[in-house]
Amino acid sequence: MKRTVFFISDGTGITAEALGDSLLAQFEEIEFEKITLPYINTPEKAAEALKAITAAGIKDGLRPVLIDTIVNDEIRQILDSCDTLKIDVFSTFIKPLEHEFCTHSSYSVGKSHAIVEASSYRERINSVNFALENDDGARTKQYSKADIILVGVSRCGKTPTCLYMALQFGIRAANYPLTEDDLTHNGLPECLLPYKEKLYGLTIDPFQLTAIRHERRPNSRYSSLDQCDKEIRFVERLFASQQIPFINTTTFSIEEISTRIMADRGLHRRLNN
């Protein structure tokens, strides 16, 4: 079965996408065509969106699903005129909260993603800069300032995880690639020894690692299954012997990996949004 789903917002659409993706992930047997329409903030743009939604329904022979975070009543009424399964995020959740708090919402567009504090913005930028400057063991002298240091073989997900933690949580995350030379020594590299309590390991299925490395260096020893399997076995033994917590990234998203690391290491986000 295939269904078309529209994420519509008078802002970026990030909230609609995040909630919608979480809901749709529960229906694995259905193939979804996801279409995001951000900044639908005028009646004219709403009318164009309506045409796209109607066309999708005709093409599929099934009514589209519409997940929206529209706050403007006029625009919402335009979108209500087509036959869809409509999930109105704000009316679903804001109305009960207004009742509970005995006050009215401000119904402000883009409020959930606004930079409400200059300090949070600076913290985010500083954390991202830290992740970039301390990528792949570039500056081990700054490890004393790190909240977490991710270790693992090349291409197991260290860099994107560090950047996600910086962007979303304001965490100062560094990463160090464990090379074949490091692994044959059966111990931690000397530069990591003073920061053992900050280390967190990433590992991955050798078959997936081979596929990822093959895109970078096809038909090389670096991307061969034998080499990948050897490195993974070495690194997992190292994590066990050094009592370093680790996660297998094979079946997890960057969001899940980051959240697991935060929980396991007891890290707290620095950002308010």
Coordinates of N, CA, C and O in Angstrom, one line a residue, residues 7-85:
F7 N 3.3 17.3 4.9 CA 3.6 18.0 6.1 C 3.5 19.5 5.7 O 4.3 20.0 4.9
I8 N 2.6 20.2 6.3 CA 2.3 21.6 5.9 C 2.4 22.5 7.1 O 1.9 22.2 8.2
S9 N 3.1 23.7 6.9 CA 3.3 24.6 8.0 C 3.4 26.0 7.4 O 3.8 26.2 6.3
D10 N 3.1 27.0 8.3 CA 3.3 28.4 7.9 C 4.7 28.8 8.4 O 5.1 30.0 8.2
G11 N 5.5 27.9 8.9 CA 6.9 28.1 9.3 C 7.8 27.1 8.5 O 7.5 26.8 7.3
T12 N 8.8 26.6 9.2 CA 9.7 25.7 8.5 C 9.2 24.3 8.2 O 9.7 23.6 7.3
G13 N 8.2 23.8 8.9 CA 7.7 22.5 8.8 C 8.4 21.4 9.6 O 8.1 20.3 9.5
I14 N 9.4 21.9 10.3 CA 10.2 20.9 11.1 C 9.4 20.2 12.1 O 9.5 19.0 12.3
T15 N 8.5 20.9 12.8 CA 7.7 20.3 13.9 C 6.7 19.2 13.3 O 6.6 18.1 13.8
A16 N 6.1 19.6 12.1 CA 5.2 18.7 11.5 C 5.9 17.5 11.0 O 5.4 16.3 11.1
E17 N 7.1 17.6 10.4 CA 7.9 16.5 10.0 C 8.3 15.6 11.1 O 8.2 14.4 11.0
A18 N 8.8 16.2 12.2 CA 9.2 15.4 13.3 C 8.1 14.5 13.9 O 8.3 13.3 14.1
L19 N 7.0 15.1 14.2 CA 5.9 14.4 14.7 C 5.3 13.4 13.7 O 5.1 12.2 14.1
G20 N 5.2 13.8 12.5 CA 4.6 13.0 11.4 C 5.5 11.7 11.2 O 5.0 10.6 11.1
D21 N 6.8 11.9 11.1 CA 7.7 10.8 10.9 C 7.6 9.8 12.1 O 7.7 8.6 11.8
S22 N 7.5 10.3 13.3 CA 7.4 9.4 14.4 C 6.1 8.6 14.4 O 6.1 7.4 14.7
L23 N 5.0 9.2 13.9 CA 3.7 8.5 13.8 C 3.7 7.5 12.7 O 3.3 6.3 12.8
L24 N 4.3 7.9 11.5 CA 4.2 7.0 10.3 C 5.2 5.8 10.5 O 5.0 4.8 9.9
A25 N 6.2 6.0 11.3 CA 7.2 4.9 11.5 C 6.5 3.7 12.1 O 7.1 2.6 12.0
Q26 N 5.4 3.8 12.7 CA 4.7 2.7 13.3 C 3.9 1.8 12.3 O 3.4 0.8 12.6
F27 N 3.9 2.3 11.0 CA 3.2 1.5 10.0 C 4.2 1.1 8.9 O 4.3 1.6 7.8
E28 N 4.9 0.0 9.2 CA 6.1 -0.4 8.4 C 5.6 -1.0 7.1 O 6.3 -1.1 6.1
E29 N 4.3 -1.5 7.0 CA 3.9 -2.2 5.8 C 3.4 -1.2 4.8 O 3.1 -1.6 3.6
I30 N 3.4 0.1 5.1 CA 2.9 1.1 4.1 C 4.0 1.9 3.6 O 4.9 2.3 4.3
E31 N 4.0 2.1 2.3 CA 5.0 2.9 1.6 C 4.5 4.4 1.6 O 3.4 4.6 1.0
F32 N 5.2 5.3 2.2 CA 4.7 6.7 2.2 C 5.5 7.6 1.3 O 6.7 7.5 1.2
E33 N 4.8 8.4 0.5 CA 5.4 9.4 -0.2 C 5.2 10.7 0.6 O 4.1 11.2 0.7
K34 N 6.3 11.2 1.1 CA 6.2 12.4 2.0 C 6.6 13.7 1.3 O 7.6 13.8 0.6
I35 N 5.7 14.6 1.4 CA 5.9 15.9 0.7 C 5.8 17.0 1.8 O 4.7 17.1 2.5
T36 N 6.8 17.8 1.9 CA 6.8 18.9 2.9 C 6.5 20.3 2.1 O 7.2 20.6 1.2
L37 N 5.6 21.0 2.6 CA 5.3 22.3 2.1 C 5.4 23.4 3.2 O 4.5 23.6 3.9
P38 N 6.6 24.0 3.3 CA 6.8 25.0 4.3 C 6.4 26.4 3.9 O 6.1 26.6 2.7
Y39 N 6.3 27.2 4.9 CA 5.9 28.6 4.6 C 4.6 28.9 3.8 O 4.6 29.7 3.0
I40 N 3.6 28.1 4.2 CA 2.3 28.3 3.6 C 1.6 29.3 4.5 O 0.9 29.0 5.4
N41 N 2.0 30.6 4.2 CA 1.6 31.7 5.1 C 0.7 32.7 4.5 O 0.5 33.8 5.0
T42 N 0.2 32.4 3.3 CA -0.8 33.3 2.6 C -1.9 32.5 2.0 O -1.7 31.3 1.7
P43 N -3.1 33.1 1.8 CA -4.2 32.4 1.2 C -3.8 31.9 -0.2 O -4.2 30.8 -0.7
E44 N -3.0 32.7 -0.9 CA -2.5 32.3 -2.3 C -1.7 31.0 -2.2 O -1.9 30.1 -3.0
K45 N -0.8 30.9 -1.3 CA 0.1 29.7 -1.1 C -0.8 28.5 -0.7 O -0.5 27.4 -1.1
A46 N -1.8 28.8 0.2 CA -2.7 27.7 0.6 C -3.4 27.2 -0.6 O -3.7 25.9 -0.7
A47 N -3.9 28.0 -1.5 CA -4.6 27.6 -2.7 C -3.8 26.7 -3.5 O -4.2 25.7 -4.1
E48 N -2.5 27.1 -3.7 CA -1.6 26.2 -4.5 C -1.3 24.9 -3.8 O -1.3 23.9 -4.5
A49 N -1.2 24.9 -2.5 CA -1.0 23.7 -1.8 C -2.3 22.8 -1.9 O -2.2 21.6 -2.1
L50 N -3.4 23.4 -1.9 CA -4.7 22.7 -2.1 C -4.7 21.9 -3.4 O -5.2 20.8 -3.5
K51 N -4.2 22.6 -4.5 CA -4.2 21.9 -5.8 C -3.3 20.7 -5.7 O -3.6 19.7 -6.3
A52 N -2.1 20.8 -5.1 CA -1.2 19.7 -5.0 C -1.8 18.5 -4.2 O -1.7 17.4 -4.6
I53 N -2.5 18.9 -3.1 CA -3.1 17.8 -2.3 C -4.2 17.1 -3.1 O -4.3 15.9 -3.0
T54 N -5.0 17.9 -3.8 CA -6.1 17.3 -4.5 C -5.6 16.4 -5.6 O -6.1 15.3 -5.9
A55 N -4.6 16.9 -6.3 CA -4.0 16.1 -7.4 C -3.4 14.7 -6.9 O -3.5 13.7 -7.5
A56 N -2.8 14.8 -5.7 CA -2.3 13.5 -5.1 C -3.4 12.6 -4.8 O -3.2 11.3 -5.0
G57 N -4.5 13.1 -4.3 CA -5.6 12.2 -4.0 C -6.2 11.5 -5.3 O -6.6 10.4 -5.3
I58 N -6.3 12.3 -6.3 CA -6.8 11.8 -7.6 C -5.8 10.7 -8.1 O -6.2 9.6 -8.6
K59 N -4.5 11.0 -8.1 CA -3.5 10.0 -8.6 C -3.5 8.7 -7.8 O -3.5 7.6 -8.4
D60 N -3.6 8.8 -6.5 CA -3.5 7.6 -5.6 C -4.9 6.9 -5.5 O -4.9 5.7 -5.3
G61 N -5.9 7.6 -5.8 CA -7.2 7.0 -5.6 C -7.6 6.8 -4.1 O -8.5 6.1 -3.7
L62 N -6.8 7.5 -3.2 CA -7.0 7.5 -1.8 C -6.8 8.9 -1.3 O -5.9 9.6 -1.8
R63 N -7.5 9.3 -0.3 CA -7.3 10.6 0.2 C -5.9 10.8 0.9 O -5.5 9.9 1.6
P64 N -5.3 11.9 0.6 CA -4.0 12.1 1.3 C -4.1 12.3 2.8 O -5.2 12.6 3.3
V65 N -3.0 12.1 3.5 CA -2.9 12.5 4.9 C -2.2 13.8 5.0 O -1.2 14.1 4.4
L66 N -2.8 14.7 5.8 CA -2.3 16.0 6.0 C -1.9 16.3 7.4 O -2.8 16.2 8.3
I67 N -0.7 16.5 7.7 CA -0.2 16.8 9.1 C 0.3 18.2 9.1 O 1.2 18.5 8.3
D68 N -0.4 19.1 9.8 CA 0.0 20.5 9.7 C 0.2 21.2 11.0 O -0.3 20.7 12.1
T69 N 0.9 22.3 11.0 CA 1.1 23.1 12.2 C 0.7 24.6 11.8 O 1.4 25.5 12.2
I70 N -0.4 24.7 11.0 CA -0.8 26.0 10.6 C -1.5 26.7 11.8 O -2.4 26.1 12.5
V71 N -1.2 28.0 12.0 CA -1.9 28.7 13.1 C -2.9 29.7 12.6 O -3.8 30.1 13.3
N72 N -2.8 30.1 11.3 CA -3.7 31.1 10.7 C -5.0 30.4 10.4 O -5.1 29.5 9.6
D73 N -6.2 30.9 10.9 CA -7.5 30.3 10.7 C -7.9 30.4 9.3 O -8.5 29.4 8.8
E74 N -7.6 31.4 8.6 CA -8.0 31.6 7.2 C -7.4 30.5 6.3 O -8.0 29.9 5.5
I75 N -6.1 30.3 6.5 CA -5.3 29.3 5.8 C -5.8 27.9 6.1 O -6.0 27.0 5.3
R76 N -6.1 27.7 7.4 CA -6.6 26.3 7.8 C -7.9 26.0 7.2 O -8.2 24.9 6.8
Q77 N -8.8 27.0 7.0 CA -10.1 26.8 6.4 C -9.9 26.5 4.9 O -10.7 25.6 4.4
I78 N -9.0 27.0 4.3 CA -8.7 26.7 2.9 C -8.3 25.2 2.7 O -8.8 24.5 1.9
L79 N -7.4 24.8 3.6 CA -6.9 23.4 3.6 C -8.0 22.4 4.0 O -8.0 21.3 3.6
D80 N -8.9 22.9 4.8 CA -10.0 22.0 5.3 C -11.0 21.7 4.2 O -11.8 20.7 4.3
S81 N -10.9 22.4 3.1 CA -11.9 22.2 2.0 C -11.7 21.0 1.1 O -12.5 20.7 0.3
C82 N -10.5 20.4 1.3 CA -10.2 19.2 0.5 C -10.4 17.9 1.4 O -10.3 18.0 2.6
D83 N -10.6 16.8 0.7 CA -10.8 15.5 1.4 C -9.5 14.9 1.8 O -8.8 14.3 1.0
T84 N -9.2 15.1 3.1 CA -7.9 14.5 3.6 C -8.2 13.9 5.0 O -9.2 14.3 5.6
L85 N -7.3 13.1 5.4 CA -7.2 12.8 6.9 C -6.3 13.8 7.4 O -5.1 13.8 7.2

